[in-house]
């Protein structure tokens, strides 16, 4: 935290004054009441006010008390506050006699860095389960330290009339708390009690169970009985069932058309989490952090059907009062909590929409009458090298801005197609949207446009430029190109990945960029995905890439991964019809023949250097998986196998580098003979890739004198590969930069697009 040291260069005086400016997430998180109570505890006079860029405090008193005040301000802020900057100046005392909370002067200005939604705090939890409390078992209990934020905000300033709570006028009890500066609920905008606030009810066919407690109790009974219940939460609906009831889990999969993709779990508490997964101390920290994300960790227990063929489980802790009520006294300790959508559509958020869309999925609906203004999915993180690594940045993180450390133009960056996230930039911040989803249908596109509209208003951003991916068929690209009166800046996919990693690590100048992923449109019209760049923000050179193979059937090949195997085997000159060979045994000769002909005659084929397809090919050649039910499934299973192979020195397969082409044909020829020991082969394949990265980085280091390596792209969600790659590079003295706050997958693209567009705008590169 950058500090102004002026404060400490004090001459000893009996009574003095400090003027303190604080930035970060300090509004809507109980900061002013905290300052008020702290000032009073230290017998200080003065005031606190919400200002344009944060919070301003004026305090007067003895130097000793003032310094103690500053110390506590810095070390014990409210749990949800994030102080990014704090400045203390010495002032002349005004002779004030008491401490007050002043009303904000400029109510029409955007004063708020909008807080993400916050988990229920311990003080509220204690009241929730206290039979003598007014809000006993009331699922909407909250205070300035906790509760909904981003999902209920309609506009600014962050005041009750501009939240979805505006339908419920405060009763006398809540109003008294709301207006009392000494109260924990002072200016808690979503404050409510059973007498004046919203309510839950359970819909069962034609019948309705009313009453918060009755509907929650009945829901818990239904879950115990193995039923699937749609539960309206903070940012959308969850579909829930008892995670230990395999029949219920199976039914949920069938109804959701989700054959094998892992389900996330909500566990009762940390002890239940420890039983299900192996938790490092960092992973525990991530679990209990205010964002309350889904944390991926090695599985300890088998829950049939929850995460088939995965060696990890995704667990999260309860974060709303309702979640705590659902676990209270229940016989289950883990619930499947999957977002209430059919496939990759955005999470359902409206009651009428839910009735329509979820009736095939759930038997029962636990709903409430407060509107969800903004849909927000659960976030997903994993830990690596002692740090939290975001894989999906959504609830709890969005829309907290990322400080880029440099001034930026106002830009909209549209992101990619899969796992879409967009961002807006202003001042020295990038504000990333929540996870929008796969932009493949009108439903997601609508969610994109609505969120964009809100965020432009909330942050008062009018972009002068829009950055987009070069893929002509992406909906995000089409949307960008249809915008009028705004500069349009196309950014190559893998350049954006590397720039994203650079921006989050605040790098400038040239770096070695290793971008490995499934699909990205190249400047030659081919599908790239195994790319080694030398780049800065302004531009990139593609120095090395994986050898192109012709893939038959485009997107079909992403599901039918055996097609990738066929492409690589044919390219390597292997006899694909010869037995023993997994493809020859398990793919019908006719289908194989058709695809082989397509490849030979180049009918409906695309040339690709995709690392994702190479993983698919290897998984299929080894017989681990011939068809994938979700993106990246084959690669995940390959990783799980490699991970289970414990050996000190794993021998890589041979590979060639000719000119700028990295050639895996020799690797494939070896792999094709190794299908009887898939564990060893998987480990050797991972080692091969790590060695390829190491070798190519070494070559670029020699030719260009560069020493900084950025690793990005969805393939680096594979931590087995990441670990060996980072080890090799670091041991050779490279400086290696990874993602942490932004996902390495396409969810992080927008940040790189924005960084590139910003540099091009600032250096006049866009204007011809
Ligand atoms: Zn609270
Ligand atoms: Zn009330």
Short mmCIF file of N, CA and C in Angstrom, two decimals, residues 539-608:
data_model
loop_
_atom_site.label_atom_id
_atom_site.label_comp_id
_atom_site.label_asym_id
_atom_site.label_seq_id
_atom_site.Cartn_x
_atom_site.Cartn_y
_atom_site.Cartn_z
N UNK A 539 2.35 -4.51 -30.99
CA UNK A 539 2.35 -5.47 -32.09
C UNK A 539 2.99 -6.80 -31.68
N UNK A 540 2.91 -7.78 -32.57
CA UNK A 540 3.53 -9.06 -32.27
C UNK A 540 4.15 -9.66 -33.53
N UNK A 541 5.15 -10.52 -33.32
CA UNK A 541 5.68 -11.34 -34.40
C UNK A 541 5.45 -12.79 -34.00
N UNK A 542 4.96 -13.58 -34.93
CA UNK A 542 4.77 -15.00 -34.64
C UNK A 542 6.07 -15.70 -35.01
N UNK A 543 6.86 -16.09 -34.02
CA UNK A 543 8.17 -16.66 -34.31
C UNK A 543 8.14 -18.16 -34.55
N UNK A 544 7.39 -18.86 -33.73
CA UNK A 544 7.29 -20.32 -33.88
C UNK A 544 5.83 -20.73 -33.68
N UNK A 545 5.46 -21.81 -34.32
CA UNK A 545 4.11 -22.33 -34.08
C UNK A 545 4.09 -23.83 -34.31
N UNK A 546 3.10 -24.48 -33.72
CA UNK A 546 2.95 -25.91 -33.96
C UNK A 546 2.64 -26.13 -35.44
N UNK A 547 3.12 -27.25 -35.95
CA UNK A 547 2.89 -27.60 -37.35
C UNK A 547 1.38 -27.71 -37.61
N UNK A 548 0.95 -27.15 -38.74
CA UNK A 548 -0.47 -27.25 -39.10
C UNK A 548 -0.86 -28.69 -39.43
N UNK A 549 -2.03 -29.10 -38.97
CA UNK A 549 -2.61 -30.35 -39.47
C UNK A 549 -4.02 -30.03 -39.98
N UNK A 550 -4.45 -30.76 -41.03
CA UNK A 550 -5.79 -30.49 -41.54
C UNK A 550 -6.83 -31.25 -40.70
N UNK A 551 -7.74 -30.50 -40.10
CA UNK A 551 -8.73 -31.09 -39.22
C UNK A 551 -10.05 -31.17 -39.98
N UNK A 552 -10.67 -32.36 -39.97
CA UNK A 552 -11.90 -32.53 -40.75
C UNK A 552 -13.12 -32.21 -39.89
N UNK A 553 -14.00 -31.38 -40.43
CA UNK A 553 -15.29 -31.15 -39.79
C UNK A 553 -15.30 -30.01 -38.79
N UNK A 554 -14.26 -29.21 -38.73
CA UNK A 554 -14.25 -28.01 -37.89
C UNK A 554 -14.70 -28.27 -36.46
N UNK A 555 -15.84 -27.66 -36.10
CA UNK A 555 -16.31 -27.73 -34.71
C UNK A 555 -16.68 -29.15 -34.27
N UNK A 556 -17.08 -30.00 -35.24
CA UNK A 556 -17.42 -31.38 -34.90
C UNK A 556 -16.22 -32.08 -34.26
N UNK A 557 -15.02 -31.68 -34.73
CA UNK A 557 -13.80 -32.32 -34.24
C UNK A 557 -13.54 -32.01 -32.77
N UNK A 558 -14.15 -30.90 -32.27
CA UNK A 558 -13.96 -30.57 -30.86
C UNK A 558 -14.67 -31.61 -29.99
N UNK A 559 -15.80 -32.13 -30.48
CA UNK A 559 -16.51 -33.18 -29.75
C UNK A 559 -15.95 -34.56 -30.09
N UNK A 560 -15.83 -34.82 -31.42
CA UNK A 560 -15.32 -36.14 -31.83
C UNK A 560 -13.80 -36.05 -31.89
N UNK A 561 -13.20 -36.21 -30.71
CA UNK A 561 -11.76 -35.97 -30.64
C UNK A 561 -10.96 -37.00 -31.44
N UNK A 562 -11.58 -38.15 -31.78
CA UNK A 562 -10.87 -39.13 -32.60
C UNK A 562 -10.52 -38.54 -33.97
N UNK A 563 -11.27 -37.52 -34.41
CA UNK A 563 -10.93 -36.86 -35.68
C UNK A 563 -9.56 -36.19 -35.61
N UNK A 564 -9.28 -35.58 -34.45
CA UNK A 564 -7.97 -34.96 -34.28
C UNK A 564 -6.89 -36.04 -34.34
N UNK A 565 -7.17 -37.16 -33.67
CA UNK A 565 -6.19 -38.25 -33.66
C UNK A 565 -5.89 -38.71 -35.08
N UNK A 566 -6.94 -38.85 -35.87
CA UNK A 566 -6.78 -39.29 -37.25
C UNK A 566 -5.92 -38.29 -38.02
N UNK A 567 -6.19 -37.01 -37.82
CA UNK A 567 -5.44 -35.97 -38.52
C UNK A 567 -3.96 -36.06 -38.18
N UNK A 568 -3.65 -36.20 -36.89
CA UNK A 568 -2.25 -36.25 -36.48
C UNK A 568 -1.57 -37.55 -36.92
N UNK A 569 -2.31 -38.66 -36.82
CA UNK A 569 -1.72 -39.95 -37.23
C UNK A 569 -1.40 -39.95 -38.72
N UNK A 570 -2.35 -39.45 -39.53
CA UNK A 570 -2.13 -39.42 -40.98
C UNK A 570 -0.95 -38.51 -41.30
N UNK A 571 -0.92 -37.35 -40.63
CA UNK A 571 0.17 -36.40 -40.86
C UNK A 571 1.53 -37.03 -40.53
N UNK A 572 1.51 -37.89 -39.51
CA UNK A 572 2.77 -38.53 -39.08
C UNK A 572 3.08 -39.77 -39.91
N UNK A 573 2.21 -40.08 -40.88
CA UNK A 573 2.45 -41.23 -41.74
C UNK A 573 2.16 -42.56 -41.09
N UNK A 574 1.33 -42.57 -40.03
CA UNK A 574 1.00 -43.83 -39.36
C UNK A 574 -0.12 -44.53 -40.11
N UNK A 575 -0.13 -45.84 -40.02
CA UNK A 575 -1.19 -46.64 -40.64
C UNK A 575 -2.37 -46.69 -39.68
N UNK A 576 -3.42 -45.94 -39.98
CA UNK A 576 -4.52 -45.80 -39.02
C UNK A 576 -5.43 -47.01 -38.99
N UNK A 577 -5.31 -47.88 -39.97
CA UNK A 577 -6.21 -49.03 -40.01
C UNK A 577 -5.61 -50.27 -39.36
N UNK A 578 -4.36 -50.15 -38.94
CA UNK A 578 -3.65 -51.32 -38.46
C UNK A 578 -4.01 -51.61 -37.00
N UNK A 579 -4.27 -52.86 -36.71
CA UNK A 579 -4.55 -53.27 -35.34
C UNK A 579 -3.24 -53.86 -34.79
N UNK A 580 -2.80 -53.67 -33.56
CA UNK A 580 -3.53 -52.96 -32.51
C UNK A 580 -3.39 -51.44 -32.65
N UNK A 581 -4.49 -50.83 -32.64
CA UNK A 581 -4.56 -49.38 -32.75
C UNK A 581 -5.94 -49.02 -32.24
N UNK A 582 -6.01 -48.14 -31.26
CA UNK A 582 -7.28 -47.86 -30.59
C UNK A 582 -8.32 -47.35 -31.58
N UNK A 583 -7.88 -46.48 -32.50
CA UNK A 583 -8.84 -45.92 -33.45
C UNK A 583 -9.41 -47.00 -34.34
N UNK A 584 -8.50 -47.90 -34.81
CA UNK A 584 -8.94 -48.96 -35.69
C UNK A 584 -9.94 -49.87 -34.98
N UNK A 585 -9.70 -50.06 -33.67
CA UNK A 585 -10.59 -50.95 -32.92
C UNK A 585 -11.92 -50.31 -32.58
N UNK A 586 -11.89 -49.00 -32.23
CA UNK A 586 -13.08 -48.41 -31.61
C UNK A 586 -13.84 -47.40 -32.45
N UNK A 587 -13.24 -46.91 -33.54
CA UNK A 587 -14.02 -46.02 -34.41
C UNK A 587 -14.46 -46.86 -35.61
N UNK A 588 -15.76 -46.87 -35.91
CA UNK A 588 -16.24 -47.67 -37.03
C UNK A 588 -15.47 -47.35 -38.32
N UNK A 589 -15.13 -48.41 -39.05
CA UNK A 589 -14.30 -48.25 -40.25
C UNK A 589 -14.91 -47.25 -41.22
N UNK A 590 -16.25 -47.23 -41.28
CA UNK A 590 -16.91 -46.37 -42.25
C UNK A 590 -16.67 -44.89 -41.90
N UNK A 591 -16.92 -44.55 -40.62
CA UNK A 591 -16.72 -43.16 -40.18
C UNK A 591 -15.27 -42.76 -40.37
N UNK A 592 -14.38 -43.69 -40.05
CA UNK A 592 -12.95 -43.42 -40.20
C UNK A 592 -12.62 -43.15 -41.66
N UNK A 593 -13.19 -43.98 -42.52
CA UNK A 593 -12.94 -43.85 -43.96
C UNK A 593 -13.39 -42.49 -44.48
N UNK A 594 -14.57 -42.06 -44.05
CA UNK A 594 -15.11 -40.77 -44.52
C UNK A 594 -14.16 -39.64 -44.14
N UNK A 595 -13.75 -39.66 -42.86
CA UNK A 595 -12.89 -38.58 -42.37
C UNK A 595 -11.53 -38.62 -43.07
N UNK A 596 -11.02 -39.83 -43.28
CA UNK A 596 -9.73 -39.93 -43.97
C UNK A 596 -9.81 -39.35 -45.37
N UNK A 597 -10.93 -39.61 -46.05
CA UNK A 597 -11.11 -39.07 -47.40
C UNK A 597 -11.19 -37.54 -47.37
N UNK A 598 -11.95 -37.05 -46.36
CA UNK A 598 -12.07 -35.59 -46.23
C UNK A 598 -10.69 -34.96 -46.08
N UNK A 599 -9.86 -35.61 -45.25
CA UNK A 599 -8.53 -35.05 -45.01
C UNK A 599 -7.68 -35.13 -46.28
N UNK A 600 -7.74 -36.29 -46.94
CA UNK A 600 -6.93 -36.48 -48.14
C UNK A 600 -7.31 -35.47 -49.23
N UNK A 601 -8.62 -35.24 -49.36
CA UNK A 601 -9.07 -34.34 -50.43
C UNK A 601 -9.28 -32.91 -49.96
N UNK A 602 -9.00 -32.67 -48.67
CA UNK A 602 -9.16 -31.34 -48.09
C UNK A 602 -10.58 -30.80 -48.26
N UNK A 603 -11.54 -31.66 -48.02
CA UNK A 603 -12.94 -31.23 -48.07
C UNK A 603 -13.38 -30.88 -46.66
N UNK A 604 -13.91 -29.69 -46.48
CA UNK A 604 -14.38 -29.23 -45.17
C UNK A 604 -13.32 -29.46 -44.08
N UNK A 605 -12.08 -29.10 -44.40
CA UNK A 605 -11.04 -29.20 -43.38
C UNK A 605 -10.50 -27.81 -43.08
N UNK A 606 -9.99 -27.65 -41.86
CA UNK A 606 -9.29 -26.40 -41.53
C UNK A 606 -7.88 -26.77 -41.05
N UNK A 607 -6.92 -25.96 -41.48
CA UNK A 607 -5.56 -26.17 -40.98
C UNK A 607 -5.47 -25.55 -39.60
N UNK A 608 -4.93 -26.33 -38.66
CA UNK A 608 -4.83 -25.78 -37.32
C UNK A 608 -3.50 -26.10 -36.66
#
